[in-house]
């Protein structure tokens, strides 16, 4: 019953109805501050279908075509730490704001239709803007800070949208502002999808006899990457579940560590002789 009540609210609230028509149920959830709608069962589209019949498009058919400003897409570098643990970024943004201006202007609020003869027995219907009484407006450049939430496990190319924060449109509605996530370079890890890659250098002695070593992860927990056996140059070992978290999931990818072996630049005759005894 609560789902029908929520749908009725959308139908009777002009602002909610406009948001639903433009952005769907997800946009409505953002407008309501993340409270969301009903859980399982019927969704909004199903309920509107039962109200109007067919594909639930009754609401959209009643609305006029809305002129919308341009969407603005901004590439946003997010640190690997924020993408691993979740975080937020404060971003300075400047955009055009519509402000009152002196005088009047012609606008789209009143149009006049007339017919113009373009040939014998041929007429063309024309529309002319005739309003000259609306207050004038102008664009003013203003800036402010926006807080962009970075969710754990977000992938390159995913977008964080701010509805109606894009370019304004006189006699229309603003476009949307979209921050497109891009993973910033990291000094210790490289990301590939949900997996992490790291390169660790060990000595020749460690490669031959084994070693104990910890790798500090993005949230500062330690991953034991030591070995009791021989480690070959360029050897890659997988550490399951130590990669990036999957977006909106409890699962994680894997960590792949490539071992580089640091060879000595020179050896003394005595060292060479001892190595021959051991390795011969």
Short mmCIF file of C-alpha atoms in Angstrom, two decimals:
data_model
loop_
_atom_site.label_atom_id
_atom_site.label_comp_id
_atom_site.label_asym_id
_atom_site.label_seq_id
_atom_site.Cartn_x
_atom_site.Cartn_y
_atom_site.Cartn_z
CA UNK A 1 0.00 0.00 0.00
CA UNK A 2 2.93 2.32 0.75
CA UNK A 3 4.08 2.04 -2.87
CA UNK A 4 0.70 3.29 -4.13
CA UNK A 5 0.82 6.13 -1.61
CA UNK A 6 4.28 7.15 -2.88
CA UNK A 7 3.07 7.01 -6.48
CA UNK A 8 0.03 9.15 -5.60
CA UNK A 9 2.35 11.72 -4.02
CA UNK A 10 4.34 11.93 -7.25
CA UNK A 11 1.16 12.38 -9.30
CA UNK A 12 -0.14 15.19 -7.10
CA UNK A 13 3.14 17.00 -6.39
CA UNK A 14 4.15 19.03 -9.46
CA UNK A 15 7.83 19.24 -8.49
CA UNK A 16 8.16 15.50 -7.79
CA UNK A 17 6.23 14.72 -10.96
CA UNK A 18 8.58 16.87 -13.06
CA UNK A 19 11.64 15.17 -11.56
CA UNK A 20 10.18 11.71 -12.17
CA UNK A 21 9.38 12.56 -15.81
CA UNK A 22 12.94 13.74 -16.46
CA UNK A 23 15.09 11.45 -14.34
CA UNK A 24 12.95 8.45 -13.38
CA UNK A 25 12.84 6.78 -10.00
CA UNK A 26 16.59 7.21 -9.31
CA UNK A 27 16.34 10.96 -9.76
CA UNK A 28 13.35 11.05 -7.43
CA UNK A 29 15.35 9.19 -4.77
CA UNK A 30 18.16 11.76 -5.02
CA UNK A 31 15.64 14.60 -4.74
CA UNK A 32 14.20 12.99 -1.59
CA UNK A 33 17.62 12.82 0.01
CA UNK A 34 18.24 9.13 -0.52
CA UNK A 35 15.16 7.96 1.41
CA UNK A 36 14.16 5.83 -1.55
CA UNK A 37 10.82 4.32 -2.37
CA UNK A 38 9.23 1.01 -1.42
CA UNK A 39 11.23 -2.19 -1.35
CA UNK A 40 10.36 -5.35 -3.26
CA UNK A 41 7.24 -5.88 -5.28
CA UNK A 42 6.04 -3.25 -7.71
CA UNK A 43 8.22 -0.31 -8.67
CA UNK A 44 7.00 3.17 -9.65
CA UNK A 45 6.78 2.30 -13.33
CA UNK A 46 4.60 -0.75 -12.56
CA UNK A 47 2.26 1.35 -10.44
CA UNK A 48 1.93 4.10 -13.06
CA UNK A 49 1.19 1.38 -15.61
CA UNK A 50 -1.70 0.19 -13.44
CA UNK A 51 -2.99 3.78 -13.17
CA UNK A 52 -2.73 4.71 -16.84
CA UNK A 53 -2.56 1.35 -18.63
CA UNK A 54 0.04 0.31 -21.17
CA UNK A 55 3.66 1.27 -20.59
CA UNK A 56 3.10 3.79 -17.82
CA UNK A 57 3.73 6.75 -20.10
CA UNK A 58 0.58 8.64 -19.14
CA UNK A 59 2.49 11.21 -17.16
CA UNK A 60 5.03 11.92 -19.86
CA UNK A 61 2.40 12.36 -22.57
CA UNK A 62 0.75 15.19 -20.63
CA UNK A 63 3.94 17.22 -20.26
CA UNK A 64 5.16 19.71 -22.83
CA UNK A 65 8.61 19.29 -24.34
CA UNK A 66 11.03 21.00 -21.98
CA UNK A 67 13.91 23.00 -23.41
CA UNK A 68 17.03 22.07 -21.48
CA UNK A 69 20.50 23.59 -21.16
CA UNK A 70 23.66 21.68 -22.00
CA UNK A 71 25.00 18.99 -19.72
CA UNK A 72 28.48 19.69 -18.36
CA UNK A 73 30.87 16.74 -18.03
CA UNK A 74 33.99 17.15 -15.88
CA UNK A 75 36.80 14.58 -15.66
CA UNK A 76 37.55 14.09 -11.96
CA UNK A 77 40.72 12.39 -10.71
CA UNK A 78 39.97 10.31 -7.61
CA UNK A 79 42.74 8.87 -5.46
CA UNK A 80 43.08 5.11 -5.21
CA UNK A 81 42.60 5.46 -1.44
CA UNK A 82 39.20 7.15 -1.91
CA UNK A 83 38.15 4.55 -4.46
CA UNK A 84 39.20 1.78 -2.05
CA UNK A 85 37.68 3.14 1.16
CA UNK A 86 35.16 5.70 -0.09
CA UNK A 87 35.55 9.42 0.41
CA UNK A 88 34.58 12.84 -0.86
CA UNK A 89 36.19 15.63 -2.85
CA UNK A 90 35.49 19.35 -2.68
CA UNK A 91 35.48 20.80 -6.16
CA UNK A 92 35.38 24.49 -7.10
CA UNK A 93 32.94 25.03 -9.95
CA UNK A 94 32.04 28.16 -11.92
CA UNK A 95 28.92 28.41 -14.04
CA UNK A 96 26.54 30.91 -15.63
CA UNK A 97 23.68 32.10 -13.44
CA UNK A 98 20.56 33.79 -14.84
CA UNK A 99 20.07 37.20 -13.19
CA UNK A 100 17.56 40.03 -13.75
CA UNK A 101 18.65 42.76 -16.16
CA UNK A 102 17.22 46.17 -17.13
CA UNK A 103 14.57 46.37 -19.84
CA UNK A 104 12.25 43.87 -21.51
CA UNK A 105 12.88 40.98 -23.89
CA UNK A 106 11.18 38.80 -26.46
CA UNK A 107 10.69 35.27 -25.17
CA UNK A 108 8.79 32.05 -25.84
CA UNK A 109 5.90 32.63 -23.47
CA UNK A 110 3.55 33.81 -26.28
CA UNK A 111 3.70 32.80 -29.95
CA UNK A 112 1.48 33.80 -32.87
CA UNK A 113 0.73 31.46 -35.78
CA UNK A 114 0.14 32.84 -39.29
CA UNK A 115 0.20 31.53 -42.88
CA UNK A 116 2.48 32.88 -45.60
CA UNK A 117 1.83 32.29 -49.31
CA UNK A 118 4.88 30.74 -50.96
CA UNK A 119 3.32 29.97 -54.35
CA UNK A 120 0.02 29.64 -56.24
CA UNK A 121 -2.29 27.82 -53.85
CA UNK A 122 0.64 27.04 -51.54
CA UNK A 123 0.87 28.33 -47.98
CA UNK A 124 3.36 27.76 -45.22
CA UNK A 125 2.45 27.90 -41.53
CA UNK A 126 4.80 30.16 -39.58
CA UNK A 127 5.22 30.82 -35.86
CA UNK A 128 6.41 34.19 -34.61
CA UNK A 129 7.44 35.20 -31.11
CA UNK A 130 5.36 38.23 -30.25
CA UNK A 131 6.04 38.70 -26.53
CA UNK A 132 7.99 41.84 -25.67
CA UNK A 133 6.80 42.32 -22.09
CA UNK A 134 8.87 39.80 -20.12
CA UNK A 135 11.60 41.12 -17.79
CA UNK A 136 15.06 40.99 -19.30
CA UNK A 137 17.70 38.62 -17.94
CA UNK A 138 21.45 38.18 -18.29
CA UNK A 139 24.12 35.58 -17.56
CA UNK A 140 26.47 36.21 -14.63
CA UNK A 141 29.45 33.98 -13.87
CA UNK A 142 29.49 32.69 -10.29
CA UNK A 143 31.39 29.98 -8.45
CA UNK A 144 30.94 27.77 -5.43
CA UNK A 145 32.19 24.51 -3.92
CA UNK A 146 30.52 21.17 -4.57
CA UNK A 147 31.11 18.02 -2.53
CA UNK A 148 31.46 14.97 -4.77
CA UNK A 149 30.97 11.66 -2.98
CA UNK A 150 33.30 8.88 -4.14
CA UNK A 151 31.83 5.44 -3.50
CA UNK A 152 33.98 2.39 -2.81
CA UNK A 153 34.84 0.46 -5.94
CA UNK A 154 33.70 3.04 -8.49
CA UNK A 155 35.19 2.35 -11.91
CA UNK A 156 36.80 4.69 -14.42
CA UNK A 157 34.07 6.30 -16.51
CA UNK A 158 31.35 6.11 -13.86
CA UNK A 159 29.58 9.42 -13.28
CA UNK A 160 28.36 11.32 -10.25
CA UNK A 161 25.46 13.53 -11.36
CA UNK A 162 24.18 16.81 -9.95
CA UNK A 163 20.75 17.39 -11.47
CA UNK A 164 20.12 20.88 -12.91
CA UNK A 165 23.64 22.08 -12.04
CA UNK A 166 24.76 22.27 -15.67
CA UNK A 167 24.40 25.13 -18.14
CA UNK A 168 21.27 27.24 -17.57
CA UNK A 169 18.72 27.83 -20.32
CA UNK A 170 16.64 31.00 -20.55
CA UNK A 171 12.96 29.99 -20.72
CA UNK A 172 14.00 26.41 -20.00
CA UNK A 173 15.66 24.25 -17.39
CA UNK A 174 19.37 23.86 -16.60
CA UNK A 175 21.28 20.86 -17.84
CA UNK A 176 23.02 18.45 -15.49
CA UNK A 177 26.55 18.50 -14.13
CA UNK A 178 28.32 15.14 -14.32
CA UNK A 179 31.67 14.29 -12.76
CA UNK A 180 33.28 11.42 -14.66
CA UNK A 181 35.53 9.39 -12.37
CA UNK A 182 39.13 8.75 -13.38
CA UNK A 183 41.63 6.85 -11.21
CA UNK A 184 44.61 9.05 -10.32
CA UNK A 185 48.10 7.51 -10.64
CA UNK A 186 49.47 5.92 -7.46
CA UNK A 187 53.06 5.47 -6.31
CA UNK A 188 52.67 1.84 -5.14
CA UNK A 189 49.65 0.30 -6.84
CA UNK A 190 48.22 0.09 -10.33
CA UNK A 191 44.55 -0.67 -10.86
CA UNK A 192 43.13 -2.94 -13.53
CA UNK A 193 39.38 -3.25 -13.13
CA UNK A 194 38.80 -4.75 -9.68
CA UNK A 195 42.39 -6.00 -9.32
CA UNK A 196 45.46 -4.26 -7.95
CA UNK A 197 49.03 -4.72 -9.15
CA UNK A 198 52.22 -3.92 -7.25
CA UNK A 199 55.93 -4.42 -7.90
CA UNK A 200 58.26 -5.34 -5.03
CA UNK A 201 62.06 -5.54 -5.22
CA UNK A 202 63.95 -8.17 -3.20
CA UNK A 203 67.64 -9.02 -2.95
CA UNK A 204 69.25 -12.02 -4.62
CA UNK A 205 69.76 -13.58 -1.20
CA UNK A 206 66.05 -13.18 -0.38
CA UNK A 207 65.14 -14.67 -3.74
CA UNK A 208 67.27 -17.74 -3.02
CA UNK A 209 66.61 -18.48 0.65
CA UNK A 210 63.20 -16.89 1.27
CA UNK A 211 62.17 -13.78 3.15
CA UNK A 212 59.58 -12.16 5.41
CA UNK A 213 57.97 -9.00 4.05
CA UNK A 214 54.77 -7.00 4.48
CA UNK A 215 53.14 -4.72 1.93
CA UNK A 216 51.19 -1.73 3.28
CA UNK A 217 47.76 -1.58 1.65
CA UNK A 218 45.67 1.48 0.76
CA UNK A 219 43.95 1.51 4.16
CA UNK A 220 47.29 0.80 5.92
CA UNK A 221 46.58 -2.83 6.75
CA UNK A 222 49.54 -5.14 6.08
CA UNK A 223 49.56 -7.93 3.52
CA UNK A 224 52.12 -10.68 4.14
CA UNK A 225 53.91 -11.29 0.85
CA UNK A 226 56.95 -13.23 2.15
CA UNK A 227 58.08 -16.60 0.83
CA UNK A 228 59.89 -19.61 2.28
CA UNK A 229 61.11 -20.86 -1.09
CA UNK A 230 62.93 -19.58 -4.15
CA UNK A 231 61.49 -16.54 -5.92
CA UNK A 232 62.25 -16.15 -9.61
CA UNK A 233 62.80 -12.75 -11.25
CA UNK A 234 59.49 -11.34 -12.61
CA UNK A 235 57.54 -13.97 -10.67
CA UNK A 236 53.91 -12.94 -10.06
CA UNK A 237 51.96 -14.07 -7.00
CA UNK A 238 48.26 -13.63 -6.43
CA UNK A 239 46.77 -12.61 -3.08
CA UNK A 240 43.08 -13.39 -3.23
CA UNK A 241 40.62 -10.80 -1.95
CA UNK A 242 43.27 -8.09 -1.52
CA UNK A 243 42.23 -6.07 -4.58
CA UNK A 244 39.67 -3.31 -5.03
CA UNK A 245 36.17 -3.62 -3.59
CA UNK A 246 33.47 -4.19 -6.18
CA UNK A 247 31.09 -1.25 -6.44
CA UNK A 248 28.02 -1.74 -4.24
CA UNK A 249 29.17 -5.23 -3.27
CA UNK A 250 30.94 -6.96 -0.38
CA UNK A 251 33.31 -8.76 -2.76
CA UNK A 252 36.84 -7.72 -3.65
CA UNK A 253 39.22 -8.33 -6.50
CA UNK A 254 42.73 -9.74 -6.14
CA UNK A 255 46.20 -8.32 -5.59
CA UNK A 256 49.00 -9.36 -7.96
CA UNK A 257 52.58 -8.77 -6.78
CA UNK A 258 55.46 -8.93 -9.27
CA UNK A 259 58.86 -9.59 -7.69
CA UNK A 260 61.96 -7.95 -9.08
CA UNK A 261 65.28 -9.47 -7.99
CA UNK A 262 68.13 -7.05 -7.35
CA UNK A 263 71.40 -8.63 -8.50
CA UNK A 264 74.76 -7.45 -7.16
CA UNK A 265 76.76 -5.32 -9.57
CA UNK A 266 80.06 -7.08 -8.82
CA UNK A 267 81.34 -10.09 -6.88
CA UNK A 268 84.75 -10.69 -5.34
CA UNK A 269 86.73 -13.78 -6.22
CA UNK A 270 86.05 -15.16 -2.76
CA UNK A 271 82.28 -14.64 -3.18
CA UNK A 272 82.36 -16.33 -6.57
CA UNK A 273 84.20 -19.32 -5.15
CA UNK A 274 81.71 -19.71 -2.30
CA UNK A 275 78.76 -19.46 -4.69
CA UNK A 276 80.26 -22.14 -6.89
CA UNK A 277 80.58 -24.41 -3.88
CA UNK A 278 76.94 -23.89 -2.94
CA UNK A 279 75.34 -23.87 -6.38
CA UNK A 280 77.53 -26.29 -8.30
#
